[in-house]
mmCIF file of C-alpha atoms in Angstrom:
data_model
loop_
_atom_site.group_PDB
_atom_site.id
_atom_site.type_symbol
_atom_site.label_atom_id
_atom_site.label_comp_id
_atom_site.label_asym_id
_atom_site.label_seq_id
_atom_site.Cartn_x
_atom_site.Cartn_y
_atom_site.Cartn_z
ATOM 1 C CA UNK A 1 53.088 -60.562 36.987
ATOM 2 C CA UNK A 2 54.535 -64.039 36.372
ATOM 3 C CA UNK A 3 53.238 -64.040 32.166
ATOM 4 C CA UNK A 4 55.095 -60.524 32.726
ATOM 5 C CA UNK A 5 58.436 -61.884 33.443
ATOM 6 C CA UNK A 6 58.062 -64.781 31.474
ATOM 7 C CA UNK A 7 57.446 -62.709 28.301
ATOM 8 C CA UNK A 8 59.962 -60.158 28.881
ATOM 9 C CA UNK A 9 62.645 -63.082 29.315
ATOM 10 C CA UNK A 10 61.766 -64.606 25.988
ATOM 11 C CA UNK A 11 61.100 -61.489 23.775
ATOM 12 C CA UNK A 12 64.375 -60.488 25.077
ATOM 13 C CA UNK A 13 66.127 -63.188 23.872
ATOM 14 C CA UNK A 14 65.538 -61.690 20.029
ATOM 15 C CA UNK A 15 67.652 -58.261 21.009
ATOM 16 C CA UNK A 16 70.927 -59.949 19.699
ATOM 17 C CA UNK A 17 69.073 -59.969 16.518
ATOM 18 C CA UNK A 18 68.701 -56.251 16.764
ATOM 19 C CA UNK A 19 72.623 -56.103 17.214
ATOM 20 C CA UNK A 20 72.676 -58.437 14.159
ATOM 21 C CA UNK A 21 70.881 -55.128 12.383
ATOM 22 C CA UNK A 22 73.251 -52.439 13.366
ATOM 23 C CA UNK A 23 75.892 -54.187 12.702
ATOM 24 C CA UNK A 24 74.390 -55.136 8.914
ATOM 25 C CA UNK A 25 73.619 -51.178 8.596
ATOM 26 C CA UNK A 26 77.411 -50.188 9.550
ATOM 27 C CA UNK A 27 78.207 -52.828 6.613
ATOM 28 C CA UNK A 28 75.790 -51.686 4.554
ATOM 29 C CA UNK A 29 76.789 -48.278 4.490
ATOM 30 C CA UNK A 30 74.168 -46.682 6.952
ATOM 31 C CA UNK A 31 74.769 -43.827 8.970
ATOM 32 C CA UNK A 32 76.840 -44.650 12.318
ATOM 33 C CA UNK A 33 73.797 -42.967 14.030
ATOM 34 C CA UNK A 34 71.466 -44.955 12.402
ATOM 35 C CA UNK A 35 73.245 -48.588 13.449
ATOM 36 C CA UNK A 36 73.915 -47.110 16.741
ATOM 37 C CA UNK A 37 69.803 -47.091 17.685
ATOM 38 C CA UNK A 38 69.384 -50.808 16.899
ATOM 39 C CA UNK A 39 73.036 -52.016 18.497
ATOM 40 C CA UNK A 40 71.876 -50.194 21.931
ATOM 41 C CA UNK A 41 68.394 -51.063 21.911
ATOM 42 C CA UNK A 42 69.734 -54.341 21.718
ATOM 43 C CA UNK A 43 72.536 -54.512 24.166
ATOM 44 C CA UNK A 44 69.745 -53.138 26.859
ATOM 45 C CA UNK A 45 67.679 -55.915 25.943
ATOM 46 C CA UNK A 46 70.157 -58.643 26.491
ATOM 47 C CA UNK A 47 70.394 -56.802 29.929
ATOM 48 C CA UNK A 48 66.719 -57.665 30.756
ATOM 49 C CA UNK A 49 67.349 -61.396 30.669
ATOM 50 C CA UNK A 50 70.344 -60.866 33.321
ATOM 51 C CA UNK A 51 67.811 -58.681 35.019
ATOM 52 C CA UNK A 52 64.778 -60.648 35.471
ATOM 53 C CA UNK A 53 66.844 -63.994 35.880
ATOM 54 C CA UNK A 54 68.553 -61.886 38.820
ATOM 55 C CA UNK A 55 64.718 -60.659 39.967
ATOM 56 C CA UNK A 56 63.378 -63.933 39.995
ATOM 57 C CA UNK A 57 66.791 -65.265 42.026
ATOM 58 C CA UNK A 58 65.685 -63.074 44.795
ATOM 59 C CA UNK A 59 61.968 -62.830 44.637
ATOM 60 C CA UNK A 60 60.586 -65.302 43.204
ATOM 61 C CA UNK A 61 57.751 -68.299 44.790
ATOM 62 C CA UNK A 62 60.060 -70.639 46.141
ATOM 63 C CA UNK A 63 58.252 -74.472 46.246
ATOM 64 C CA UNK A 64 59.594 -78.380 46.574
ATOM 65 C CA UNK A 65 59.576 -79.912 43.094
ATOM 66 C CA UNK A 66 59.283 -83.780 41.935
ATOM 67 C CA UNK A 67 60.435 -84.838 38.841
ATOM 68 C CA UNK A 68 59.449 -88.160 37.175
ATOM 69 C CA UNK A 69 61.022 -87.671 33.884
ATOM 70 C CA UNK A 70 63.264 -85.170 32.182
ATOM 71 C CA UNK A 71 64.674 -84.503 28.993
ATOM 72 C CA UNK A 72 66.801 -82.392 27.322
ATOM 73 C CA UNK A 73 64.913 -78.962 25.456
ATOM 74 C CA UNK A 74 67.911 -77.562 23.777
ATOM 75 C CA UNK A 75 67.089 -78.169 20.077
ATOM 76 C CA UNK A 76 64.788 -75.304 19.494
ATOM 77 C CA UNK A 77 67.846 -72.929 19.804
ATOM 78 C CA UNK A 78 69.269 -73.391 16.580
ATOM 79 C CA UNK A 79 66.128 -71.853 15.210
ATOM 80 C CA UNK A 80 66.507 -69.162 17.418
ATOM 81 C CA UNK A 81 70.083 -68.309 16.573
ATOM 82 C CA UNK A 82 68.786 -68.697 13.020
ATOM 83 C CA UNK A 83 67.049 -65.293 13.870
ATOM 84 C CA UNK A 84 70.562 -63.909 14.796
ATOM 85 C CA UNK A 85 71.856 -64.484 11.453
ATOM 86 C CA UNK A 86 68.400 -63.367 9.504
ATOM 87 C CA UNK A 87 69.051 -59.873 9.159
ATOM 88 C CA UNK A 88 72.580 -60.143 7.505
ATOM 89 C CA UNK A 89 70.129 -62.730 4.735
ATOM 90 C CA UNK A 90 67.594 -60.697 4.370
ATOM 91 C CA UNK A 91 69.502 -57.280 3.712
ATOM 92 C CA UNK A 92 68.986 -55.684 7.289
ATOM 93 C CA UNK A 93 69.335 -51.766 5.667
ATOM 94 C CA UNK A 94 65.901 -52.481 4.641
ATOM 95 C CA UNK A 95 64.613 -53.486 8.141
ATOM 96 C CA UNK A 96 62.826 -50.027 9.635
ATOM 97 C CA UNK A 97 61.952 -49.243 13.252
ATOM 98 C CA UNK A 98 58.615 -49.664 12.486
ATOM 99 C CA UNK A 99 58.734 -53.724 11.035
ATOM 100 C CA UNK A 100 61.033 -54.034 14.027
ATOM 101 C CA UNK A 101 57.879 -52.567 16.757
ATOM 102 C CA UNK A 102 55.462 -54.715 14.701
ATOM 103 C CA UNK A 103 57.475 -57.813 15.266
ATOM 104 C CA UNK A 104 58.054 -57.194 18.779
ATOM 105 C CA UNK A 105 54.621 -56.871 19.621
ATOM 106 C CA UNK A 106 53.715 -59.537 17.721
ATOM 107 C CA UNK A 107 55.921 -61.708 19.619
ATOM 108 C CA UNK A 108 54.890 -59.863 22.751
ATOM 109 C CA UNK A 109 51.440 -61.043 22.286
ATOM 110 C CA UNK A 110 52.074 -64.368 20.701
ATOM 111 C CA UNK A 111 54.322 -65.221 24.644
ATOM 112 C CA UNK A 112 51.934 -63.261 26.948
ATOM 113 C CA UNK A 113 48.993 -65.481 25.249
ATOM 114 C CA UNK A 114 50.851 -68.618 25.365
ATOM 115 C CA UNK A 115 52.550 -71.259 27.437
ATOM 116 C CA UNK A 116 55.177 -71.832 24.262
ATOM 117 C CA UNK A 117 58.362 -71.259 25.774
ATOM 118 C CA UNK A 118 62.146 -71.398 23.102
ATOM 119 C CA UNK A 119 64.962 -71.603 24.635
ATOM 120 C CA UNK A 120 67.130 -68.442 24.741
ATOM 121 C CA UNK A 121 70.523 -68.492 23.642
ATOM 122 C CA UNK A 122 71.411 -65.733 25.480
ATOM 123 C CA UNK A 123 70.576 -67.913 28.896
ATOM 124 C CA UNK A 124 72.474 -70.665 27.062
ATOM 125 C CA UNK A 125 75.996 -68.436 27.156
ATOM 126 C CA UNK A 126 75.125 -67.674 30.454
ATOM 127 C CA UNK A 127 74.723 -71.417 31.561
ATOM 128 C CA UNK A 128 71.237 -71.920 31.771
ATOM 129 C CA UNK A 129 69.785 -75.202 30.390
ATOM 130 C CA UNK A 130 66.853 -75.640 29.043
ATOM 131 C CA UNK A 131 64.855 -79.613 30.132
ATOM 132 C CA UNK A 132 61.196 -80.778 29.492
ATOM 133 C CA UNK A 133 60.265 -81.769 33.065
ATOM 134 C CA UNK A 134 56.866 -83.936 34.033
ATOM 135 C CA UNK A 135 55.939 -83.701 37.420
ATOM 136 C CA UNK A 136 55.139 -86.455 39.830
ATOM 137 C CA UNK A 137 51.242 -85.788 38.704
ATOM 138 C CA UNK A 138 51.912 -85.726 34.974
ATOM 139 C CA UNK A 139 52.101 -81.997 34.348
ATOM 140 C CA UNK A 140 54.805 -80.861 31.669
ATOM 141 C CA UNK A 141 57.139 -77.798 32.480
ATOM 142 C CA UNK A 142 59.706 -75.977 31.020
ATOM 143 C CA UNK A 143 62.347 -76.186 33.816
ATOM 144 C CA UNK A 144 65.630 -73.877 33.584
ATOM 145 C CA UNK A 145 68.910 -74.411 35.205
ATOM 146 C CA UNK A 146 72.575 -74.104 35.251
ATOM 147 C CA UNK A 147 73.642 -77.333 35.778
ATOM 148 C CA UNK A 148 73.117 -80.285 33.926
ATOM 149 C CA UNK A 149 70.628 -83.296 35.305
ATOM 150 C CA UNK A 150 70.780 -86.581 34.320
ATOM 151 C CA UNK A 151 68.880 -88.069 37.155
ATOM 152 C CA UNK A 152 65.045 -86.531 37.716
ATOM 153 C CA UNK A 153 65.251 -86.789 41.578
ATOM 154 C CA UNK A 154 68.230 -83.919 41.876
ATOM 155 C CA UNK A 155 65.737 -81.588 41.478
ATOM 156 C CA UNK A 156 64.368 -80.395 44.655
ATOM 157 C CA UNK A 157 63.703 -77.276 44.925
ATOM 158 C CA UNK A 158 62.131 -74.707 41.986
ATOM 159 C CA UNK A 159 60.832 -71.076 41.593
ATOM 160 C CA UNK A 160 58.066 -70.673 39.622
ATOM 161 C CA UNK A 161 58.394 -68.363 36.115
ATOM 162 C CA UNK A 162 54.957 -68.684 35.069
ATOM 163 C CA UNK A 163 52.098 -71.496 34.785
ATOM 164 C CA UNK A 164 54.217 -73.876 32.929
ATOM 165 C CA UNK A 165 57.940 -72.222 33.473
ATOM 166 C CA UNK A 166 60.419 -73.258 36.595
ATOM 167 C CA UNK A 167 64.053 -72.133 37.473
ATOM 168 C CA UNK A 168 65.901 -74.675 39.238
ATOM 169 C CA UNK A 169 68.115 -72.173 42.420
ATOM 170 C CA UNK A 170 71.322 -73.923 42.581
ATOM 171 C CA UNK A 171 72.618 -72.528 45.798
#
């Protein structure tokens, strides 16, 4: 269930670029209809990060968490925002459901098979950070919060995401 969550959070955080494609059809000269599909489709998947931020809130493995070092992940989002702006470069009234399914599963498969982890911009304009964290025994996780940490002991307490994923609870 945990790989479930994590990949839903992170192929989520593309649906903006689906926006980006309804919006380049309306401009394009497309059909209202037609733009409509790819704007909702990705205003409801914006709505999954909200909801499985808001699952994991209330649900979610709740365990005491040292940090020996931390650092800052936040550069990988400008390549995901790049993705934002692709369709309006690459002349979105060409893009068809179809390449759009075939990217999201490829993507799909690509997070459920692997720890990689982006930052989302879409948990960036809701105030979630994004830090490299290494445990007190040397493992290396992907820890997401709201606030900002500049000392490694403030975090104490984490849920878990997935094997290499945490969200900081700041009550």
């Amino acid at each position: 269930m945990r790989n479930t969550l994590k990949t839903v959070l992170f192929v989520a955080a593309f649906s903006p670029a689906l926006i980006s494609v309804g919006v380049a059809r309306l401009f394009g000269g497309s059909p209202f209809w037609d733009a409509i599909y790819y704007v909702a489709a990705g205003l409801i998947g914006s709505l999954m990060v909200v909801y499985v931020l808001t699952a994991l809130k209330w649900r979610g493995e709740e365990f005491p968490f040292a940090v020996r070092k931390i650092e800052s992940n936040d550069v990988l989002l400008l390549g995901v925002v790049v993705t934002y702006i692709f369709p309006f470069l690459a002349r979105a009234s060409d893009i068809t459901v179809g390449a759009i399914l075939l990217i999201g599963c490829v993507v799909w498969v690509v997070f459920w098979l692997t720890d990689a982890t982006i930052p989302s911009p879409l948990m960036r304009l809701v105030g979630y950070r994004f830090y490299k964290a290494e445990s007190a025994n040397g493992m290396v996780y992907t820890l997401i919060t709201r606030r900002e940490i500049f000392d490694p002991r403030d975090v104490k307490t984490v849920k878990r995401i997935s094997g290499s994923m945490l969200l900081e609870i700041v009550e």
